[in-house]
mmCIF file with all atom_site columns, C-alpha atoms in Angstrom:
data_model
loop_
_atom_site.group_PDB
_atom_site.id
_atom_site.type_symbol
_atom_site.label_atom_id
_atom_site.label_alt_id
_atom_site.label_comp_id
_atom_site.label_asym_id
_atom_site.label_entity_id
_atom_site.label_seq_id
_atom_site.pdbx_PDB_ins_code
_atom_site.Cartn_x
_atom_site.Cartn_y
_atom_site.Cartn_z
_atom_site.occupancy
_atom_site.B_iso_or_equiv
_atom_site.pdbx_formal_charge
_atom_site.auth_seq_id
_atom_site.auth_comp_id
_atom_site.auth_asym_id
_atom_site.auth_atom_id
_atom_site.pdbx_PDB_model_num
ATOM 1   C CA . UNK A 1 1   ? 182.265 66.727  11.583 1.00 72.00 ? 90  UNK A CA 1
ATOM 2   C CA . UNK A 1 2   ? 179.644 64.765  13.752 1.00 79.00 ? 91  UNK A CA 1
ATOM 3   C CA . UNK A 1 3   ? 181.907 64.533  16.563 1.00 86.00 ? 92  UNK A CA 1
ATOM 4   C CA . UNK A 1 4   ? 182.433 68.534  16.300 1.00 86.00 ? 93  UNK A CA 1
ATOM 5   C CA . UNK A 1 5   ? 178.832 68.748  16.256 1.00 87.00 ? 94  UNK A CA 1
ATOM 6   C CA . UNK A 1 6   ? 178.022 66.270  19.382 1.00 87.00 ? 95  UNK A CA 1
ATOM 7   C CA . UNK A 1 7   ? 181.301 68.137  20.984 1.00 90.00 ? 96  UNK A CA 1
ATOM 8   C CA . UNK A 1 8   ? 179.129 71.598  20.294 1.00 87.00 ? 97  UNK A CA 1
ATOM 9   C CA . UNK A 1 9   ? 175.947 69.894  22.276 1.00 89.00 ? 98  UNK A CA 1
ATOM 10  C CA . UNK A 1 10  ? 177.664 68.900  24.726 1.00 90.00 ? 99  UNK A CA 1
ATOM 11  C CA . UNK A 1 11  ? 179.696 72.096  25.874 1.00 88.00 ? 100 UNK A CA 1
ATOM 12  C CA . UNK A 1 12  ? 176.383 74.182  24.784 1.00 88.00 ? 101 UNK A CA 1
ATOM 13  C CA . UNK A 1 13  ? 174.564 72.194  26.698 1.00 89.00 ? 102 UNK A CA 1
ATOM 14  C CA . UNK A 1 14  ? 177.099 72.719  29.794 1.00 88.00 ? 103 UNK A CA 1
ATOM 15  C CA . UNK A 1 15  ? 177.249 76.304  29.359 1.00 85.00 ? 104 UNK A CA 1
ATOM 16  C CA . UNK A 1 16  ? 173.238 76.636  28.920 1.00 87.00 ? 105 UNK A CA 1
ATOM 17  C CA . UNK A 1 17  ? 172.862 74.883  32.304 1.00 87.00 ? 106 UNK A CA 1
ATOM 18  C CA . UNK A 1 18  ? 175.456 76.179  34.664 1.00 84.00 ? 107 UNK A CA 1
ATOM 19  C CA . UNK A 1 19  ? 175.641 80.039  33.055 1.00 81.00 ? 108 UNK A CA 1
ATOM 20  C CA . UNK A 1 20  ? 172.754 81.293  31.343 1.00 83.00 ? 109 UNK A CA 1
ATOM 21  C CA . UNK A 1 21  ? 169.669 79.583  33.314 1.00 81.00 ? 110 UNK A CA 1
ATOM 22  C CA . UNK A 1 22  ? 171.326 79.895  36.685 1.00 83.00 ? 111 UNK A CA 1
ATOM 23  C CA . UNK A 1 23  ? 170.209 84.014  35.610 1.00 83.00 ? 112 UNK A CA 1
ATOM 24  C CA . UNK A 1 24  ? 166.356 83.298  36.218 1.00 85.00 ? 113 UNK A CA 1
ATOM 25  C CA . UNK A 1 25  ? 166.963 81.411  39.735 1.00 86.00 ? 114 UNK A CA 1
ATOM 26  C CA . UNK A 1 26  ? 167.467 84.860  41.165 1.00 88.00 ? 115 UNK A CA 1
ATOM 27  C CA . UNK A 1 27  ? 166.211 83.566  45.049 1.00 87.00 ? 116 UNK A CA 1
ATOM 28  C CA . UNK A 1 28  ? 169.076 81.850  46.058 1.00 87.00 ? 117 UNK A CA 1
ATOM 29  C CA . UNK A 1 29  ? 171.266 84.531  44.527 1.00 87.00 ? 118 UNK A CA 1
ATOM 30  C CA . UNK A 1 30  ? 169.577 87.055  46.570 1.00 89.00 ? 119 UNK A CA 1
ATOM 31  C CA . UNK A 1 31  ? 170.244 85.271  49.797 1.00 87.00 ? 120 UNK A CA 1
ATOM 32  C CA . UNK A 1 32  ? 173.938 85.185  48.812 1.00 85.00 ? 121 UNK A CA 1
ATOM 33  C CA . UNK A 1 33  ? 173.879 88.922  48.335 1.00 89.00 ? 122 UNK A CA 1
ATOM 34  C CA . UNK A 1 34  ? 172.292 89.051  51.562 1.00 88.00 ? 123 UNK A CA 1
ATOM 35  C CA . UNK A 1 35  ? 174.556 86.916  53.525 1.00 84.00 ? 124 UNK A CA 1
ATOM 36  C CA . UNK A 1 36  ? 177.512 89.110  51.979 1.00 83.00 ? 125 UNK A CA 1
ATOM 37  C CA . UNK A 1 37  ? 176.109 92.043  53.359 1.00 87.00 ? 126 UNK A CA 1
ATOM 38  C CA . UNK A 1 38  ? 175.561 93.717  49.840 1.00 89.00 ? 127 UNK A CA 1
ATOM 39  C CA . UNK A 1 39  ? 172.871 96.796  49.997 1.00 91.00 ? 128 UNK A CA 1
ATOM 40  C CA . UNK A 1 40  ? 172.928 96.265  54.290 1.00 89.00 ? 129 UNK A CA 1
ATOM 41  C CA . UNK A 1 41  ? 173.679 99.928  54.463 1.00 89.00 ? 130 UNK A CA 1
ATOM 42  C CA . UNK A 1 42  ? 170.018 100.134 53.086 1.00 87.00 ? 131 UNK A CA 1
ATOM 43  C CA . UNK A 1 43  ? 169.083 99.228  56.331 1.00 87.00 ? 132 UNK A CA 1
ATOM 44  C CA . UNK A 1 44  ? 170.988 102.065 58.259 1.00 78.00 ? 133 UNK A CA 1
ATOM 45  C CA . UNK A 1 45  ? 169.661 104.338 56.082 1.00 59.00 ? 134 UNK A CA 1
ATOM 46  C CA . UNK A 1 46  ? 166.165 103.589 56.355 1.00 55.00 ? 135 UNK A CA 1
ATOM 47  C CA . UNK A 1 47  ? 166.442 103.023 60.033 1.00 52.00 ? 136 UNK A CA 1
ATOM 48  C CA . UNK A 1 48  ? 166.406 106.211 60.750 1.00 52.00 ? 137 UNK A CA 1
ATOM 49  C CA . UNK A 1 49  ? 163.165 107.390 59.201 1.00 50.00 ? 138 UNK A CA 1
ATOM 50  C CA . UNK A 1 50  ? 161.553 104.558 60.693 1.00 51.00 ? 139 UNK A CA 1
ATOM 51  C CA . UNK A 1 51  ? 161.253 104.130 64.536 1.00 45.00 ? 140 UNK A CA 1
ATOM 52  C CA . UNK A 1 52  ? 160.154 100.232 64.231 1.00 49.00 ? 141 UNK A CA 1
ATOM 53  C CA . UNK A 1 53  ? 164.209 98.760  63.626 1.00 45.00 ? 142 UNK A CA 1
ATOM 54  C CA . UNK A 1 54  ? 165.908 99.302  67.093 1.00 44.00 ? 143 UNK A CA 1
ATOM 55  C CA . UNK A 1 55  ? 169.392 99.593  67.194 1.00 41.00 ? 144 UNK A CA 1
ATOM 56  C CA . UNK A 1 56  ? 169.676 96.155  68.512 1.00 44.00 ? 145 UNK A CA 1
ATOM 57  C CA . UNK A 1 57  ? 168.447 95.225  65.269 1.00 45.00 ? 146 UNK A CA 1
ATOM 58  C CA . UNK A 1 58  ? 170.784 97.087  63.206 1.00 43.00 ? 147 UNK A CA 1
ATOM 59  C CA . UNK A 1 59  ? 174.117 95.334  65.139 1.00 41.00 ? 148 UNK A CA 1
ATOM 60  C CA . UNK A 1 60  ? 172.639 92.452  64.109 1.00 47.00 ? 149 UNK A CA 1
ATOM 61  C CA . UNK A 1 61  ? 172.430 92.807  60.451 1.00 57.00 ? 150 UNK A CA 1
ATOM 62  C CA . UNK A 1 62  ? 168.991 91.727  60.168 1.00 79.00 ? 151 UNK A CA 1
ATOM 63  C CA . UNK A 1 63  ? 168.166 91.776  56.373 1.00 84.00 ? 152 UNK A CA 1
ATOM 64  C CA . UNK A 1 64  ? 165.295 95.163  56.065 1.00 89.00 ? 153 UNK A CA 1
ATOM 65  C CA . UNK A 1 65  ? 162.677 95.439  53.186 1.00 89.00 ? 154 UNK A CA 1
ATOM 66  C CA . UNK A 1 66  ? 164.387 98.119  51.660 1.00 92.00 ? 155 UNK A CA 1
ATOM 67  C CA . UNK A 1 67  ? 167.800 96.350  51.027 1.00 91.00 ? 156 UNK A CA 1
ATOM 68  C CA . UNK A 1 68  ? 165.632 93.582  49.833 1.00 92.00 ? 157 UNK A CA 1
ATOM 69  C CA . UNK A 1 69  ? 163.817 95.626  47.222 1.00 93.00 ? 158 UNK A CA 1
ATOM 70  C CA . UNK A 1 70  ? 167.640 97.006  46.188 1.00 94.00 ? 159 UNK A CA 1
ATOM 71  C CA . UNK A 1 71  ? 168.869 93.663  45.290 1.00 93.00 ? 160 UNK A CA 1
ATOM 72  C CA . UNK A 1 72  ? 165.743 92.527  43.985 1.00 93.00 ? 161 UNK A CA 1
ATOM 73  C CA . UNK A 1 73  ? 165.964 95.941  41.720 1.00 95.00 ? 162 UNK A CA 1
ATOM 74  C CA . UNK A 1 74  ? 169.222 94.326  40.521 1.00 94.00 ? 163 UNK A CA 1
ATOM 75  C CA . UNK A 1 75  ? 167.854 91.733  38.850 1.00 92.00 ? 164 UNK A CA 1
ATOM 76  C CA . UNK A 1 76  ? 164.907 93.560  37.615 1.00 94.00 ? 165 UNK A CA 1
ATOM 77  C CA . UNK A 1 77  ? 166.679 96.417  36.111 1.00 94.00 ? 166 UNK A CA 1
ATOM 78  C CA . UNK A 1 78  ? 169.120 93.629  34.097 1.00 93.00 ? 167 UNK A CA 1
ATOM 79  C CA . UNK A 1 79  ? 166.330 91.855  32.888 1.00 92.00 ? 168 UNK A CA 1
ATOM 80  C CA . UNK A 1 80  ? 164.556 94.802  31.545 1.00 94.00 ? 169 UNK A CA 1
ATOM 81  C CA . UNK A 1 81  ? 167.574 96.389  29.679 1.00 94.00 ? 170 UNK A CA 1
ATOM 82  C CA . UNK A 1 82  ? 168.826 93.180  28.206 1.00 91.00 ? 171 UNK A CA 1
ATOM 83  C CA . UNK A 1 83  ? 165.432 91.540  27.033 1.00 90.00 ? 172 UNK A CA 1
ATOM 84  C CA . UNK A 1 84  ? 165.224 95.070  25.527 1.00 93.00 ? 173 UNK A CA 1
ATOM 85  C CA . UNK A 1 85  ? 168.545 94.725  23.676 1.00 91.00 ? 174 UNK A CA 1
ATOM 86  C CA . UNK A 1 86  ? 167.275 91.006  22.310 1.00 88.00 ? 175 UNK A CA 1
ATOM 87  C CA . UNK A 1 87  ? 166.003 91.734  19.184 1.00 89.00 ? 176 UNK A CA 1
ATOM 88  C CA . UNK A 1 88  ? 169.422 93.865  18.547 1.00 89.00 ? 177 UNK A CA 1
ATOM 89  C CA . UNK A 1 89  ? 171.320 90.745  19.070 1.00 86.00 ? 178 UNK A CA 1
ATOM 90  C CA . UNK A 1 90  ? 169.459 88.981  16.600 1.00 84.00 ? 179 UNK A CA 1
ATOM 91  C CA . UNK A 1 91  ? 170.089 91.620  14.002 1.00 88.00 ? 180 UNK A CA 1
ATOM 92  C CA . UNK A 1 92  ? 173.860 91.491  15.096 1.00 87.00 ? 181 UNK A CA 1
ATOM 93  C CA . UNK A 1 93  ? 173.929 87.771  14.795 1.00 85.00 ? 182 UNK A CA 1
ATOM 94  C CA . UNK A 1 94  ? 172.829 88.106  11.368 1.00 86.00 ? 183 UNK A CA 1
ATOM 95  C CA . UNK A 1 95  ? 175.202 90.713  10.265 1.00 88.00 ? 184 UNK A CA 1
ATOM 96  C CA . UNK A 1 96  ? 178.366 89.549  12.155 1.00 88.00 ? 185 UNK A CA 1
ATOM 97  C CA . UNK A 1 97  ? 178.130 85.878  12.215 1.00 85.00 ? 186 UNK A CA 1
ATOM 98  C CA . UNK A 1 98  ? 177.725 83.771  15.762 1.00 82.00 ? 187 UNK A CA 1
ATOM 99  C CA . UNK A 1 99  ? 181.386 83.506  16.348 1.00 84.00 ? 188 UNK A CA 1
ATOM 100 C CA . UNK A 1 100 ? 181.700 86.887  16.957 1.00 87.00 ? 189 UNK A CA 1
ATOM 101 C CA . UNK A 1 101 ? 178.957 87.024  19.105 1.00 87.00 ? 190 UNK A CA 1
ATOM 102 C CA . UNK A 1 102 ? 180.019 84.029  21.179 1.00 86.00 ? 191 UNK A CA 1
ATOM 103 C CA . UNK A 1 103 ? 183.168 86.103  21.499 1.00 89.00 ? 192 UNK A CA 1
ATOM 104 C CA . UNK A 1 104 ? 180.963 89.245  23.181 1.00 89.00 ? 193 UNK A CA 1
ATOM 105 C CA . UNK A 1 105 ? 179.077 86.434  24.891 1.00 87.00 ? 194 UNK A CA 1
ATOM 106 C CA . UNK A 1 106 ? 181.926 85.277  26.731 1.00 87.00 ? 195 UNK A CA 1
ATOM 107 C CA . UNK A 1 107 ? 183.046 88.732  27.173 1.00 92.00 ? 196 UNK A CA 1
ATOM 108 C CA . UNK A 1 108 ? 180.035 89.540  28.930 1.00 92.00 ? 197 UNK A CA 1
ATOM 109 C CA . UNK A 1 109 ? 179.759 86.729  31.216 1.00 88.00 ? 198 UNK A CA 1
ATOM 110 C CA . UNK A 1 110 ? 183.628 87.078  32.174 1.00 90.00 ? 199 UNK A CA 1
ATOM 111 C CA . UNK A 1 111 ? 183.339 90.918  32.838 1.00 93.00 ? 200 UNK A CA 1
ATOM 112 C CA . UNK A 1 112 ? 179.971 90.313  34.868 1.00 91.00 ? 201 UNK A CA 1
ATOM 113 C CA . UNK A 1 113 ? 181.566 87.865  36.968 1.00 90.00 ? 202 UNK A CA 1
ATOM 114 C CA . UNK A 1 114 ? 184.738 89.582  37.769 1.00 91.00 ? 203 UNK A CA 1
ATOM 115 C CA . UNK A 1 115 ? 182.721 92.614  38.778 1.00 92.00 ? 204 UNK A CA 1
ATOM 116 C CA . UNK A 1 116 ? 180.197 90.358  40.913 1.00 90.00 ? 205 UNK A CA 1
ATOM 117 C CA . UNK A 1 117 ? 184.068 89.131  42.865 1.00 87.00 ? 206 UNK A CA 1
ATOM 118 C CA . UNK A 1 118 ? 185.117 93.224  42.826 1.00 90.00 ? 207 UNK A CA 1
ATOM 119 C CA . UNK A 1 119 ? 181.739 94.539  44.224 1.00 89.00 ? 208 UNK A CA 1
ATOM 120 C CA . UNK A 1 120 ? 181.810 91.207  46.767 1.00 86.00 ? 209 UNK A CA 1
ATOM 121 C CA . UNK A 1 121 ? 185.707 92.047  47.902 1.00 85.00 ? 210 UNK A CA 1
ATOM 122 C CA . UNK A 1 122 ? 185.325 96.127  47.917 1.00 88.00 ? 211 UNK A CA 1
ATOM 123 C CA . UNK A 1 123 ? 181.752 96.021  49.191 1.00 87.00 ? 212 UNK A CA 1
ATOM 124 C CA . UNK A 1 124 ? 181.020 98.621  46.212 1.00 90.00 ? 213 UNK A CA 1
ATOM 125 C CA . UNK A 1 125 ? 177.233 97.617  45.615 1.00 92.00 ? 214 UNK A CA 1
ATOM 126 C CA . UNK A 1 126 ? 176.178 99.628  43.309 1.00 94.00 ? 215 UNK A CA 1
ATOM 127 C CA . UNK A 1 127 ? 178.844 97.449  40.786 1.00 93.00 ? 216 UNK A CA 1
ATOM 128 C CA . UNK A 1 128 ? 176.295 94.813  41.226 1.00 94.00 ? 217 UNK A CA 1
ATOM 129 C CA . UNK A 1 129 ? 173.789 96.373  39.220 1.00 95.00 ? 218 UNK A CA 1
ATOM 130 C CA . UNK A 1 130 ? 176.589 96.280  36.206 1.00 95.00 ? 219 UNK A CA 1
ATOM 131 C CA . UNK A 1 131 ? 177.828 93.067  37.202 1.00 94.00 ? 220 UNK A CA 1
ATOM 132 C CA . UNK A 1 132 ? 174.568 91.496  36.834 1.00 93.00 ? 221 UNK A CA 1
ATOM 133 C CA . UNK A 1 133 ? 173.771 93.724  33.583 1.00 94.00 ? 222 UNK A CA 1
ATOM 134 C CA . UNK A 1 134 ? 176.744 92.081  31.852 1.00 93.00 ? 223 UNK A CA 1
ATOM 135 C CA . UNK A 1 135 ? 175.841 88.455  32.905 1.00 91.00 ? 224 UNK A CA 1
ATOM 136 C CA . UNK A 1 136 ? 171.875 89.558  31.845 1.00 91.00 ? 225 UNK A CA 1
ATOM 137 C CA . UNK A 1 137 ? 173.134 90.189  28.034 1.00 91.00 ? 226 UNK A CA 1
ATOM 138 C CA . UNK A 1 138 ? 175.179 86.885  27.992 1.00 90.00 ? 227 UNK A CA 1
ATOM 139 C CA . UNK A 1 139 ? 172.261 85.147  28.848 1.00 90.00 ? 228 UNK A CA 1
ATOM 140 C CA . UNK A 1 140 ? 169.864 87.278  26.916 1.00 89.00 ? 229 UNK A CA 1
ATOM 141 C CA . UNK A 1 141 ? 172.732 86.610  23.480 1.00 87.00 ? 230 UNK A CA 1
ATOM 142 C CA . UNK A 1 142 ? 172.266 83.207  24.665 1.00 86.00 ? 231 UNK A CA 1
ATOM 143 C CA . UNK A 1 143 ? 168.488 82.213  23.874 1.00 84.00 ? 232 UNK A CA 1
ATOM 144 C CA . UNK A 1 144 ? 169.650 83.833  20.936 1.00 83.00 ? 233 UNK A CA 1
ATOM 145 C CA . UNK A 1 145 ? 171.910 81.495  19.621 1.00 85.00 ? 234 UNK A CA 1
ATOM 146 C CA . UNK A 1 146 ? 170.409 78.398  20.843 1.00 86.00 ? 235 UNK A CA 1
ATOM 147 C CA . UNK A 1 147 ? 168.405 78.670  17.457 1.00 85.00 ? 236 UNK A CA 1
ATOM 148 C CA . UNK A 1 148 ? 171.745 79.026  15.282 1.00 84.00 ? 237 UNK A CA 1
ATOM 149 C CA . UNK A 1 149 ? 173.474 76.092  17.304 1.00 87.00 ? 238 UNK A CA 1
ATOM 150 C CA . UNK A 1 150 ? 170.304 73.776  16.496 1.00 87.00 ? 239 UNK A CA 1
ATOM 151 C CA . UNK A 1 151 ? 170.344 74.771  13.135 1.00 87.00 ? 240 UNK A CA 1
ATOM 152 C CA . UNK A 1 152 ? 174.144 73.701  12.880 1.00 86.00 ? 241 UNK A CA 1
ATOM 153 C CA . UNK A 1 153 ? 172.616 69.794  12.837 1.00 88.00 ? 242 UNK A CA 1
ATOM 154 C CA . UNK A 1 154 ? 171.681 68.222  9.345  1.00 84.00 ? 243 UNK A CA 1
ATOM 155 C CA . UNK A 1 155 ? 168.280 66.657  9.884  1.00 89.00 ? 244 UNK A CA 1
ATOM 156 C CA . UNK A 1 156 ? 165.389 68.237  10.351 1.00 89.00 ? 245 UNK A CA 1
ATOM 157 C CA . UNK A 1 157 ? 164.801 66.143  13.424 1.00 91.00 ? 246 UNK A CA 1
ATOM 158 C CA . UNK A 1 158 ? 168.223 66.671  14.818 1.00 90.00 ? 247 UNK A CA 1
ATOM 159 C CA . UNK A 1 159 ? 167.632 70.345  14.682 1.00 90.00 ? 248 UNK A CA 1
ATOM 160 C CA . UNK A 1 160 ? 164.340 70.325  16.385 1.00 92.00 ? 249 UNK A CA 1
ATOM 161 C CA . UNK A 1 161 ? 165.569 67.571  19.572 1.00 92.00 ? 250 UNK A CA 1
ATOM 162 C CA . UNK A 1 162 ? 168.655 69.810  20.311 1.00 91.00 ? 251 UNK A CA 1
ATOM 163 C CA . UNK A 1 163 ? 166.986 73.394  20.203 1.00 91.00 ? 252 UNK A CA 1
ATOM 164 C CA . UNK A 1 164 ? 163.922 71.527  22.557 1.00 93.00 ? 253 UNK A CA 1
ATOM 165 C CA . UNK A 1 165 ? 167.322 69.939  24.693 1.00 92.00 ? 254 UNK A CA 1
ATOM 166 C CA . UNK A 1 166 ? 168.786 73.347  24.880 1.00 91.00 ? 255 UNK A CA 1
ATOM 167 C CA . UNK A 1 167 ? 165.653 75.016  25.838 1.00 91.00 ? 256 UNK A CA 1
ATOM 168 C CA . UNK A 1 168 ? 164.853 72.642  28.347 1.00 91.00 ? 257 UNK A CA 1
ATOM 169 C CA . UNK A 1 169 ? 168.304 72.749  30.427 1.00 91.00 ? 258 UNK A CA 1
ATOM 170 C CA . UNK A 1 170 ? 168.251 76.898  30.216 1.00 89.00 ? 259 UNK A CA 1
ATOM 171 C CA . UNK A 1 171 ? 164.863 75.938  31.806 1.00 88.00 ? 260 UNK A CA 1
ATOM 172 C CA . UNK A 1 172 ? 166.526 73.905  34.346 1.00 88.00 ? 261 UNK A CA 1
ATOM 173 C CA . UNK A 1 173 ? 169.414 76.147  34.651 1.00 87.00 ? 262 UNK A CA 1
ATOM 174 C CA . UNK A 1 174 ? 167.301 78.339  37.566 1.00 86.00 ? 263 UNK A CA 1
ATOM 175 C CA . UNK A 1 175 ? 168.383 75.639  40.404 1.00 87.00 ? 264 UNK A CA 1
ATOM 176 C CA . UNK A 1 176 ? 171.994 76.528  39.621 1.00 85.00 ? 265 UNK A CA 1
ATOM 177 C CA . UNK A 1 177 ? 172.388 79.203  42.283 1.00 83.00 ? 266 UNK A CA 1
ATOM 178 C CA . UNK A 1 178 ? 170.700 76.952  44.590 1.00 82.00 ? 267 UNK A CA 1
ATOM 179 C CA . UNK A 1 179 ? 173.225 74.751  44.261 1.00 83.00 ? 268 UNK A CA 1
ATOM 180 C CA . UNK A 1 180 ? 176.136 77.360  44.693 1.00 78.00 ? 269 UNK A CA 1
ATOM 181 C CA . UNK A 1 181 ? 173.652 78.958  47.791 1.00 75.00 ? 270 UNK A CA 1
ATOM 182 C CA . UNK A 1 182 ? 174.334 75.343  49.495 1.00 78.00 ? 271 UNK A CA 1
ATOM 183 C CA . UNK A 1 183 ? 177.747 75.175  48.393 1.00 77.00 ? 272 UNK A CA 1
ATOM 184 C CA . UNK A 1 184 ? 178.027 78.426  50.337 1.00 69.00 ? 273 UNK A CA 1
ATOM 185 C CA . UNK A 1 185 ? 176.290 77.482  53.318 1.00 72.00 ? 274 UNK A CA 1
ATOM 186 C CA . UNK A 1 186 ? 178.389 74.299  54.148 1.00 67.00 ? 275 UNK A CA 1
ATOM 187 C CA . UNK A 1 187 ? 180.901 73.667  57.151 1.00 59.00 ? 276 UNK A CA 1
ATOM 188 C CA . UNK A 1 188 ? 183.977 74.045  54.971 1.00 54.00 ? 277 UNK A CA 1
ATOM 189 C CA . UNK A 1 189 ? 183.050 77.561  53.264 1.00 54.00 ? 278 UNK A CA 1
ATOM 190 C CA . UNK A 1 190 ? 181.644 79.185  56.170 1.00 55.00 ? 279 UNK A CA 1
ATOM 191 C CA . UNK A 1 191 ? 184.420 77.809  58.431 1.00 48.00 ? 280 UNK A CA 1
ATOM 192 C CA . UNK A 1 192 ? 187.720 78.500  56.419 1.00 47.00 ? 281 UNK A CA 1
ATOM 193 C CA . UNK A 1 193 ? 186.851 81.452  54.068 1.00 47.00 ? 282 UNK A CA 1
ATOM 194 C CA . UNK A 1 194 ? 185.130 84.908  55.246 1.00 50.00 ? 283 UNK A CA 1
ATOM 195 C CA . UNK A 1 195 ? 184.317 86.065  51.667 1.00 56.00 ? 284 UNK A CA 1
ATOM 196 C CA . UNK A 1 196 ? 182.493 82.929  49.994 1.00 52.00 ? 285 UNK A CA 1
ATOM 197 C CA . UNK A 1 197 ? 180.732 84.982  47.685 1.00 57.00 ? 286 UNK A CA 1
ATOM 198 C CA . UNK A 1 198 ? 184.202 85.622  45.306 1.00 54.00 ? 287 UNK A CA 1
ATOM 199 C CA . UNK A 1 199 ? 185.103 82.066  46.222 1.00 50.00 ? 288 UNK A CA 1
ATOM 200 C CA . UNK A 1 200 ? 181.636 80.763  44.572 1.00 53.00 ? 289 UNK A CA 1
ATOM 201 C CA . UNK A 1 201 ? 181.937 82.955  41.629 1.00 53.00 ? 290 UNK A CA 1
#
């Protein structure tokens, strides 16, 4: 049983870093999106009510203030629906037990992911928004649990330094996408593969 638990810190701790806090390092992310050419028709669009982007501009795919605001709106809108759902998944945890929440956890994060590759490969943006919806509640059910995973620990003192460890790497989590925003950027990826966004994902 304490090599089940350590096993549990160890994968939760894992999952907290590379999943959940990667959410809140949304920068990187956006310059992804960007480089994918996710929202670009934005630009098109606004281009022609406003004289100051040239069409020389517009071949080149220069990145315009209202695509930015889209993808930007992305994140916003995912954060504001699932941090609204929270205190639902709290009452849900309590009436279904975590397992089954884990379950719709990973659920969550596997459907958000495999839309992020869909929307990336079909150039459907507005999947995004769901996409990043679904990965928002995962992280959201997250937090959640990292209470009920501390709690799993005997000690008083246990329970306290792995809820404080858990918190801290969702913390650090945000430098995640900068990490996958490099990974994407390198020789190899930009060389060999024209859609690196569904490669990174």
């Amino acid at each position: 049983l304490h090599t089940a638990r350590k096993l549990l810190f160890l994968f939760s701790s894992l999952y907290t870093f590379f999943f959940a806090g990667a959410f809140y390092g949304w920068g990187p992310m956006q310059l992804l999106l960007e480089e994918d050419g996710a929202f670009s028709w934005k630009c098109s669009d606004s281009s022609n009510e406003n004289a100051n982007y040239s069409e020389e501009e517009q071949l080149d795919d220069e990145v315009c203030p209202e695509q930015t605001k889209t993808l930007l709106n992305v994140q916003f809108v995912s954060i504001v629906i699932s941090l609204a759902l929270a205190p639902g998944f709290g009452h849900l945890i309590d009436k279904f037990g975590v397992p089954k929440m884990v379950t719709f956890m990973t659920i969550s994060c596997c459907m958000g992911i495999t839309l992020l590759m869909v929307a990336s490969s079909t150039q459907t943006d507005q999947l995004l928004f769901v996409a990043f919806l679904c990965i928002g509640l995962m992280v959201t059910n997250t937090s959640v649990l990292t209470v009920k995973t501390g709690l799993v620990f005997e000690t008083e003192e246990s329970q306290q330094r792995v809820i404080s460890a858990l918190n801290t790497f969702f913390d650090a989590g945000s430098i995640t996408y900068l990490g996958l925003w490099k990974i994407g950027n390198s020789t190899l990826l930009q060389s060999h593969y024209d859609d690196k966004l569904v490669i990174l994902a």
